[in-house]
XYZ file of C-alpha atoms in Angstrom:
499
model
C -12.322 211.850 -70.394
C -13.478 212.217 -66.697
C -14.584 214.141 -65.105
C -14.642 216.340 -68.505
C -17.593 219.142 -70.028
C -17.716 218.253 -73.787
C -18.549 219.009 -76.975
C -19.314 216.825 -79.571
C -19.269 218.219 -83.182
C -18.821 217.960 -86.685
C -19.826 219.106 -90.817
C -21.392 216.554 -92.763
C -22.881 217.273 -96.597
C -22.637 220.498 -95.891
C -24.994 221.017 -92.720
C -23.027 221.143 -88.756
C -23.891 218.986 -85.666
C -23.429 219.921 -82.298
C -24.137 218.839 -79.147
C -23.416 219.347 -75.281
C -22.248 216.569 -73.241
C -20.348 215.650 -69.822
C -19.060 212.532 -69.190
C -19.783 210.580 -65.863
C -17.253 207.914 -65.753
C -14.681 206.817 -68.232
C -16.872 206.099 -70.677
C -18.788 207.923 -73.506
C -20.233 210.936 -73.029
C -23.820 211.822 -71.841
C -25.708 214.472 -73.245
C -26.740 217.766 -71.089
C -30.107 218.004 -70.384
C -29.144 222.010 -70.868
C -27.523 222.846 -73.468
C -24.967 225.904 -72.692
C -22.349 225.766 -75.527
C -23.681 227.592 -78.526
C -22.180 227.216 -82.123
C -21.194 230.228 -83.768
C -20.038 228.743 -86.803
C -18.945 224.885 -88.436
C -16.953 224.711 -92.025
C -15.087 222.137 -93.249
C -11.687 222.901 -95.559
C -9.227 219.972 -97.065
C -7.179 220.517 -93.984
C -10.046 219.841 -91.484
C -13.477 220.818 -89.845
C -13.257 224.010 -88.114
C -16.295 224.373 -85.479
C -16.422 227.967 -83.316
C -18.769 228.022 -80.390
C -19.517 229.720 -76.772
C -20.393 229.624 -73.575
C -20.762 231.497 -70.459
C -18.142 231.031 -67.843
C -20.503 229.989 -65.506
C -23.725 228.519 -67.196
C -24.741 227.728 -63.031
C -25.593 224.051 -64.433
C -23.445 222.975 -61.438
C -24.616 219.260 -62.345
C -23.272 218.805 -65.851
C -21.178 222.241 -66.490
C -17.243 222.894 -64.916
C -17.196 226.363 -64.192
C -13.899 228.550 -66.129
C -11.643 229.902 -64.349
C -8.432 231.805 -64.207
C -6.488 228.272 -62.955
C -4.815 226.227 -66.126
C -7.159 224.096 -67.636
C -6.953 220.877 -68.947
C -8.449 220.625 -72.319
C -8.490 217.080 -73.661
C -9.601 216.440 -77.557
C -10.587 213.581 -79.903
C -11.371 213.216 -83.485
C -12.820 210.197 -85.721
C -12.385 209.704 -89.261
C -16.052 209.660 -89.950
C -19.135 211.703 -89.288
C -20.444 210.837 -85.688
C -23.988 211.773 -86.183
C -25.463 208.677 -84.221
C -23.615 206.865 -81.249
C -20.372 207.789 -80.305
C -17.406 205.441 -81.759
C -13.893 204.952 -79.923
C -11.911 207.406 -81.425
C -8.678 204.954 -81.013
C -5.690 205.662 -79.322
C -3.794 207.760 -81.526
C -6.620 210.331 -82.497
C -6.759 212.442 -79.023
C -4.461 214.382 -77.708
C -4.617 216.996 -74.646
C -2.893 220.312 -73.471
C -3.121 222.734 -70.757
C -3.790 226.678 -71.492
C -5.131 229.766 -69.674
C -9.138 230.249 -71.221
C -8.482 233.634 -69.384
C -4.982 234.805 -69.722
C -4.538 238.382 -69.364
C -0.745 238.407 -70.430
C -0.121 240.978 -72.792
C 0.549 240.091 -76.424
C 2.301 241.703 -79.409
C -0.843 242.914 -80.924
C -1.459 244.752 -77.733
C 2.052 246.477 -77.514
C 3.707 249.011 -79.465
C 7.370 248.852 -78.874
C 9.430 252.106 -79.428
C 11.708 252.192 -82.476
C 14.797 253.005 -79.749
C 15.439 249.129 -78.376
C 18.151 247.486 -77.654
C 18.014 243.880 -77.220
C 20.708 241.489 -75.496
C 20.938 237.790 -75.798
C 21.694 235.210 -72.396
C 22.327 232.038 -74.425
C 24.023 228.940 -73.623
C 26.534 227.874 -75.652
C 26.524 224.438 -77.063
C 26.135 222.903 -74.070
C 26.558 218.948 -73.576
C 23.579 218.582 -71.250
C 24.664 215.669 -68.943
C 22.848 212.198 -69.052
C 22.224 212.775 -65.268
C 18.225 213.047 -64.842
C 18.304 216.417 -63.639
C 21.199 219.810 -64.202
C 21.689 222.886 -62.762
C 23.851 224.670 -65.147
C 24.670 228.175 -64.656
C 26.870 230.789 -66.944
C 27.790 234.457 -66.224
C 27.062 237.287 -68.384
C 28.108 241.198 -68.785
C 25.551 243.915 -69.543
C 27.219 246.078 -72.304
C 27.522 249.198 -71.488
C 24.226 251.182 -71.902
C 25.246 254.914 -71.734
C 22.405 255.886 -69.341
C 19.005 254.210 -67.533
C 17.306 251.984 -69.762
C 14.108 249.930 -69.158
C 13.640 246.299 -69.594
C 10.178 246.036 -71.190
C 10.109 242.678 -72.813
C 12.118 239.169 -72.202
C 11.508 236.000 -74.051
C 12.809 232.289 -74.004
C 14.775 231.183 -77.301
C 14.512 227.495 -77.099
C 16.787 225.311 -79.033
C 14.606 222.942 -81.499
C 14.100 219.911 -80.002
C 14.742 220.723 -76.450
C 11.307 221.942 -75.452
C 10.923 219.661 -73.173
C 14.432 219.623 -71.696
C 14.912 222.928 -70.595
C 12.493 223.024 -67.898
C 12.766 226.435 -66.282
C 15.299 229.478 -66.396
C 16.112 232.203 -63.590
C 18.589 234.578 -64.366
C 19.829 236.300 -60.865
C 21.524 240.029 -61.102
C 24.989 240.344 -59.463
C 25.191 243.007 -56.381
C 28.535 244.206 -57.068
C 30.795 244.317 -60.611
C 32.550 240.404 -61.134
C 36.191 240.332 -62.948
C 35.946 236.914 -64.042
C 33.021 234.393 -65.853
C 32.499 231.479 -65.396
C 30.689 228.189 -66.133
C 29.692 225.700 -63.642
C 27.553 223.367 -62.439
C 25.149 224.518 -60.356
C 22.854 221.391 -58.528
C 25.004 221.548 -55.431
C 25.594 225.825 -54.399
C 28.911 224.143 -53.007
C 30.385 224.263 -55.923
C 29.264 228.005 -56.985
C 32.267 230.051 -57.208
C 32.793 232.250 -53.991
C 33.080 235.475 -56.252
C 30.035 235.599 -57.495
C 27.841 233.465 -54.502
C 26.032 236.774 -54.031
C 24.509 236.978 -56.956
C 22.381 233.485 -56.256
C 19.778 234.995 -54.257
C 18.491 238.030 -56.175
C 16.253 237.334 -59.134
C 16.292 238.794 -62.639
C 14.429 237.092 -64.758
C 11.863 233.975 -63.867
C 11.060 231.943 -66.891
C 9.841 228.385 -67.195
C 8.092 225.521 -69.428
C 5.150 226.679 -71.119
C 6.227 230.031 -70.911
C 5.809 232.415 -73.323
C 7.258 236.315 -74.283
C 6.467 238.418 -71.292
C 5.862 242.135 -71.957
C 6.078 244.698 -68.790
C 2.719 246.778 -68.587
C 3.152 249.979 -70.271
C 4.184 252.290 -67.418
C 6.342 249.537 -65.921
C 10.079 248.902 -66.476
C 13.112 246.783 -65.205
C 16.006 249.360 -64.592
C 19.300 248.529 -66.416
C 22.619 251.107 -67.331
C 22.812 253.682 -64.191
C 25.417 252.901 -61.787
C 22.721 251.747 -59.254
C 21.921 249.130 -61.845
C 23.080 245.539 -61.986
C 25.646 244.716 -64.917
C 26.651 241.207 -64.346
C 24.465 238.391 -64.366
C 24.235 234.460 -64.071
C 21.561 232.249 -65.594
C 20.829 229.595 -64.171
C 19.017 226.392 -66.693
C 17.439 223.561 -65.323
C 17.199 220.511 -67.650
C 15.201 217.914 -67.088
C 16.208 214.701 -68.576
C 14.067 211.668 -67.604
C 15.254 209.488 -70.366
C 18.949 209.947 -69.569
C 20.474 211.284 -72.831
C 23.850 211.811 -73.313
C 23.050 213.618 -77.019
C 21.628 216.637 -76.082
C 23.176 220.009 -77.068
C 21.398 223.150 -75.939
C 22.049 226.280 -76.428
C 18.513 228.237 -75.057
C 18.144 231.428 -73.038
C 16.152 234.605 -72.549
C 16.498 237.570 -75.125
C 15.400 240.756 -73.088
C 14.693 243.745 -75.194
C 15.585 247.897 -73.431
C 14.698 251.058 -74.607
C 16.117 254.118 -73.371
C 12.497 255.854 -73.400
C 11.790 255.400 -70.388
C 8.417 254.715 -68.051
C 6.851 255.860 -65.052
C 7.700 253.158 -62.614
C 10.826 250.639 -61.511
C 9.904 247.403 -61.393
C 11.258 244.203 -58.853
C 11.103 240.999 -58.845
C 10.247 239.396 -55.504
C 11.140 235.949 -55.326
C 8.457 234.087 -52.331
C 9.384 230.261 -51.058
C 10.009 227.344 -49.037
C 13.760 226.660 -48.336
C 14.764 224.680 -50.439
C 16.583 221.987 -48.186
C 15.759 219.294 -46.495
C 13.589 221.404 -43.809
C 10.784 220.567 -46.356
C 9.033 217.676 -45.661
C 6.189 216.375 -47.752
C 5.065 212.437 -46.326
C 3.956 210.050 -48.421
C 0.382 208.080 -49.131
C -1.203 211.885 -48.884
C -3.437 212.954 -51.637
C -3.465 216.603 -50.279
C -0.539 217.568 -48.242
C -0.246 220.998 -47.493
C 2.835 222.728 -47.271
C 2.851 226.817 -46.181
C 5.020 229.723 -46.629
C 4.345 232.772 -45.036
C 5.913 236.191 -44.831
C 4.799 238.367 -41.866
C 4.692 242.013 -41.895
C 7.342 242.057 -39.309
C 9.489 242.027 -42.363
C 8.105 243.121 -44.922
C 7.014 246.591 -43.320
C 11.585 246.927 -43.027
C 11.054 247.302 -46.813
C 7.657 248.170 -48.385
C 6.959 252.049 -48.182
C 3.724 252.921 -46.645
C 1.947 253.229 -49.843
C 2.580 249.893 -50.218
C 4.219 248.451 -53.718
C 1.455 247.201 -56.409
C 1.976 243.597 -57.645
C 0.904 243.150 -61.219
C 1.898 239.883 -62.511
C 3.325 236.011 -60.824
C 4.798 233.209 -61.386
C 4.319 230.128 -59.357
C 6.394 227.327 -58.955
C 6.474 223.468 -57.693
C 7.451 220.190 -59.468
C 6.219 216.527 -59.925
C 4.024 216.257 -56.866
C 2.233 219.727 -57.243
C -1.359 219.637 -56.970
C -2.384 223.141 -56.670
C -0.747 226.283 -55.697
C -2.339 229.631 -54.372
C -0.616 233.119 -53.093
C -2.570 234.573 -49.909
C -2.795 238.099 -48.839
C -3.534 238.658 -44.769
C -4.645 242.120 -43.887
C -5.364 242.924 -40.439
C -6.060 239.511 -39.224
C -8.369 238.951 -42.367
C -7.387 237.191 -45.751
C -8.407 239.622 -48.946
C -8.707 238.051 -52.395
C -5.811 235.783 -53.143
C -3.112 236.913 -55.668
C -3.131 233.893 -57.342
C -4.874 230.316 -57.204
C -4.332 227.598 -59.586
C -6.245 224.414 -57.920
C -4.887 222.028 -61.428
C -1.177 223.316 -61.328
C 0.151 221.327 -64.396
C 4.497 220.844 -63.655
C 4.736 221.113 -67.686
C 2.865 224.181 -68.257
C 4.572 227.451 -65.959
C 4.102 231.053 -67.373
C 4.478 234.479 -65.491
C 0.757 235.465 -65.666
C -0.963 238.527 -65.086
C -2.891 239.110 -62.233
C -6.839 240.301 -63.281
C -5.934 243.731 -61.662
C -2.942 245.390 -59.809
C -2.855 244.423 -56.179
C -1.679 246.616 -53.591
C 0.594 245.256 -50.508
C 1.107 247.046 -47.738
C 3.758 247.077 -45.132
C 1.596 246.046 -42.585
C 0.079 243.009 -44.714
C 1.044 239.507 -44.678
C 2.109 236.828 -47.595
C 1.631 233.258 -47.477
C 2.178 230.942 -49.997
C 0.341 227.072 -49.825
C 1.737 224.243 -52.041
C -1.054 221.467 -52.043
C 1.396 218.022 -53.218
C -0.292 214.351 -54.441
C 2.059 211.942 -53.308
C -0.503 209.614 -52.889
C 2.103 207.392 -55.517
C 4.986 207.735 -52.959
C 6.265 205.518 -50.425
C 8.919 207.378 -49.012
C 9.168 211.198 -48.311
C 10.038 214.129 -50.541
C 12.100 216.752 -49.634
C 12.743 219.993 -50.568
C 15.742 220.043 -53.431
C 16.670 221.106 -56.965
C 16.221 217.480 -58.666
C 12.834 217.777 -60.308
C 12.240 214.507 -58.069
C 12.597 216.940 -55.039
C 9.915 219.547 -54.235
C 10.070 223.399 -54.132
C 7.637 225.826 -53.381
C 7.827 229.181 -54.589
C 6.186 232.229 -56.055
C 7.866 235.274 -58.201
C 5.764 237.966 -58.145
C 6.287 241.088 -60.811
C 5.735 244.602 -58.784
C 6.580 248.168 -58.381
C 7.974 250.494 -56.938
C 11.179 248.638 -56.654
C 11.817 247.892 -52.827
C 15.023 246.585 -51.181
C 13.753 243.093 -50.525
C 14.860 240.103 -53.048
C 13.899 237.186 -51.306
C 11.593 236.133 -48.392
C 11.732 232.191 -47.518
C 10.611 230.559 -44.372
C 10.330 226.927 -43.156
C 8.444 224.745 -40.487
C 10.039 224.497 -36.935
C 8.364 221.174 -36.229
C 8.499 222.241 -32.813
C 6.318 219.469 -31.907
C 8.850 216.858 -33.127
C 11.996 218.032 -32.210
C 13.937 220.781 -30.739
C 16.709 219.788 -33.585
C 15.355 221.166 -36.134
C 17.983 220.871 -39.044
C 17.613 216.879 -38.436
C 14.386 216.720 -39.201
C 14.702 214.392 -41.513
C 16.759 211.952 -39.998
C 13.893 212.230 -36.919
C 11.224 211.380 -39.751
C 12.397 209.046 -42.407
C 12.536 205.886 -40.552
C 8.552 206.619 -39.339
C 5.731 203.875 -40.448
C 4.362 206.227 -42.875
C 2.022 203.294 -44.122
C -0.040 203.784 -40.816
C -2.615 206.689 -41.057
C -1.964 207.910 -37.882
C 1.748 208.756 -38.149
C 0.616 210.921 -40.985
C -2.025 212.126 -39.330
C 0.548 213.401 -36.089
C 3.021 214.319 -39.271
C -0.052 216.516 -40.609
C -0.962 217.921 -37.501
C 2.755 218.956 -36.003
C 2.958 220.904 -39.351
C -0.489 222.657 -39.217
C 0.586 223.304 -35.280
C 4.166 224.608 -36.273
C 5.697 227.603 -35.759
C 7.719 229.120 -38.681
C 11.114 230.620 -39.533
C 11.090 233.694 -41.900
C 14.070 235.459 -43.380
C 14.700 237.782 -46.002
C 17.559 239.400 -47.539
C 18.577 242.255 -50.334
C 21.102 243.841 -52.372
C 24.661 242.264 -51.017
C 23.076 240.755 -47.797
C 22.449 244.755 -46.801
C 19.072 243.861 -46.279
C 18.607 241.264 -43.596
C 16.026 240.765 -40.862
C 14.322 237.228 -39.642
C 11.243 236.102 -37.502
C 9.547 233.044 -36.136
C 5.737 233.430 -35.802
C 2.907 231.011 -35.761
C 0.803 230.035 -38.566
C -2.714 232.188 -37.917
C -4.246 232.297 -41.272
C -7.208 230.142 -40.439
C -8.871 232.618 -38.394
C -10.969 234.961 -41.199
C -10.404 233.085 -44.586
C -11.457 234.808 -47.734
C -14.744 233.667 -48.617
C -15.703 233.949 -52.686
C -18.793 235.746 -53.213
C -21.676 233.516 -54.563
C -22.090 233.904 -58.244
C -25.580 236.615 -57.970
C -26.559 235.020 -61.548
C -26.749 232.044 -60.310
C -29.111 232.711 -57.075
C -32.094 233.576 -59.539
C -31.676 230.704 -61.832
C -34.767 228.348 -62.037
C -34.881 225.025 -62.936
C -36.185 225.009 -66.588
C -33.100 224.660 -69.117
C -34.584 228.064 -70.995
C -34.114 229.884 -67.809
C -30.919 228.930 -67.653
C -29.740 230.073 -71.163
């Protein structure tokens, strides 16, 4: 349990211990010369001690405390069969366990939402599906909307999971279709070769972002999707990726997202603005690197084509990588200057992906500029990564939840390498044969990167919407700095003061 704040506690004959510790090394626990978790309570019940207990976010003992944020934490836990008043026992290697969570989610719950007794609800399920024994699908199956009768707002969606499967269905995007489709269909959807031409439109403009870990999202109360007017999308595809390490050829899965309507309707449209790397060989990540940084950036030369000049107010994101993802964080760039990020999360855990809540609504502009940074650990890998759909591959995206609904869907961009090569679709056949063993090739790999210039495109509704830039990487010039913690700068030494 390093590097790891702890708390050591327990009910025996009746009375509670408790105790703060930290470890400093894998091995047990050292006790805090201040102690900053306070116990509110201890019982113990046939089915187990119960122990409730606080702390400040930030107790500033910077030696022995980690400081909570609003990034996933990691919280590890142990138990022993017997009272642990003296010492502290190996626990063995069954009693422990660990999990990631938000301490400070602000994602809406049921308790906090009263649903209208006029909802609808429609179902995107799979249907028995035989999930290959291949390590990684793309599956993707069409849907039609009923008809609705007039506008209705999507205020709710949720993931129904097939028992068993939890761990298999690793993430769900259900795209809207620009334009009415005759037929359905089921296919395959790894390879976007082999997506049927009738409905390759709809692949590019998100619905619905959903993936593991995730639980039932509820749109803020004056915030709705739009379904049922003749502007409206009707046809959809959901697309399920299931991962599948062990190779099984006996899974049957029949998951998707349940979205729930109601023809009362709210103040604002919302959109669904999907933020990334292309997802092709164009990204690069090299191997041996323990923090490799890989950028996405959308300039106001294209988002001011969409965004009115009140801007659109971003309320909630979702941010996505796979097996080498470190930590992930969505930038904001404001006339030369970098406000508050949307979103950092510096322990981005692959198994553990929700659509969270920003702390407050945050207002882009059309003159702002996005920027997305992927930090990967391949410090395991020998070979590059590329970009791809395989969880093996890498992606790097955000979703972010806004409104007013603008005509953008999808902003990507890539590295030009324009230090490397002039050729840039070959990149990788101009990198994979490097010596990425020796330091300094990564270090010139590194630096071409951080030097690049970078392709941006976006698109909308039927490819209506289209514009594309290349612009250099200037976000280093006036980072955001965090603000000191003021209740920290009068904090004196003695561990009262510091309760």
């Amino acid at each position: 349990m390093f590097p790891a704040d702890v708390i050591v506690g327990g009910v025996k004959d009746g009375q509670t211990y408790f105790k703060d510790y930290h470890t400093t090394a894998h091995a047990p626990p050292t006790v805090d010369q201040s102690q900053d978790w306070f116990l509110i309570a201890g019982k113990e019940t046939a089915s187990g001690t119960i122990l409730t207990f606080v702390r400040k976010l930030n107790t500033c003992d910077t030696a022995d405390d980690i400081v909570i944020t609003a990034d996933t934490t990691r919280v590890i836990f142990s138990y022993h069969p017997d009272d642990v008043t003296s010492g502290i026992p190996y626990h063995g290697a069954t009693r422990r366990g660990a999990k990631s969570v938000m301490l400070l989610s602000s994602s809406l719950t049921a308790d906090d939402v009263q649903l209208p007794s006029d909802i609808v609800t429609f179902d995107f399920l799979a249907d028995n599906y035989h999930v290959p024994s291949d390590t990684t699908t793309y599956a993707c199956k069409t849907f039609q909307l009923p008809a609705l009768g007039s506008k209705h707002h999507m205020i709710k969606y949720e993931p129904i999971i097939t028992p068993g499967n939890e761990l298999n269905v690793h993430h769900m995007v259900i795209f809207r279709c620009p334009k009415h489709v005759l037929n359905h269909y089921e296919f395959r959807c790894d390879n976007y070769t082999n997506t049927p031409k009738e409905v390759a439109d709809c692949m590019i403009m998100s619905f619905i972002a959903w993936a593991v870990g995730g639980k039932t999202f509820y749109y803020p109360p004056d915030v709705g999707f739009s379904l049922g007017t003749d502007a409206d999308p009707d046809f959809f595809i959901m697309e399920t990726h299931y991962d599948n390490p062990l190779a099984r050829s006996d899974i049957v899965d029949s998951s998707g997202i349940r979205i729930t309507m109601t023809p009362t309707l709210r103040t604002h449209d919302a959109g669904l603005f999907l933020f990334g790397m292309s997802v092709s060989s164009m990204h690069v990540i090299p191997p041996m690197e323990t923090d490799f940084l890989s950028k996405v950036i959308c300039s106001s030369k294209l988002l001011e084509k969409a965004i009115p000049a009140e801007g659109i107010k971003a309320f909630a994101i979702l941010q996505h990588s796979h097996l080498l993802g470190k930590e992930m964080a969505t930038r904001l760039y404001r006339n030369g200057s970098e406000l508050k990020p949307l979103a950092v999360d510096k322990h981005y855990d692959f198994n553990y992906q929700d659509m969270r809540y920003l702390s407050e609504e945050r207002t882009i502009y059309p003159t702002d500029t996005l920027e997305l940074n992927c930090v990967y650990d391949s410090s395991h890998k020998r070979n590059i990564t590329l970009g791809g759909l395989s969880t093996h591959d890498e992606m790097c995206e955000a979703f972010i939840l806004y409104y007013p609904r603008m005509p953008i869907d999808y902003c990507s961009s890539f590295p030009l390498y324009n230090t490397i090569t002039n050729d840039v679709a070959h990149i990788y056949s101009q990198v994979k044969s490097w010596d990425w063993a020796d330091p300094a090739v990564r270090a010139k790999f590194r630096s071409a990167v951080e030097n690049s210039l970078y392709y941006q495109h976006t698109f909308g509704d039927t490819y209506a919407f289209m514009a594309n830039t290349t612009s250099k990487d200037n976000s280093a010039a006036h980072p955001y700095i965090e603000p000191p913690d003021t209740q920290c700068q009068h904090i004196s030494g003695s561990t009262q003061d510091r309760k």
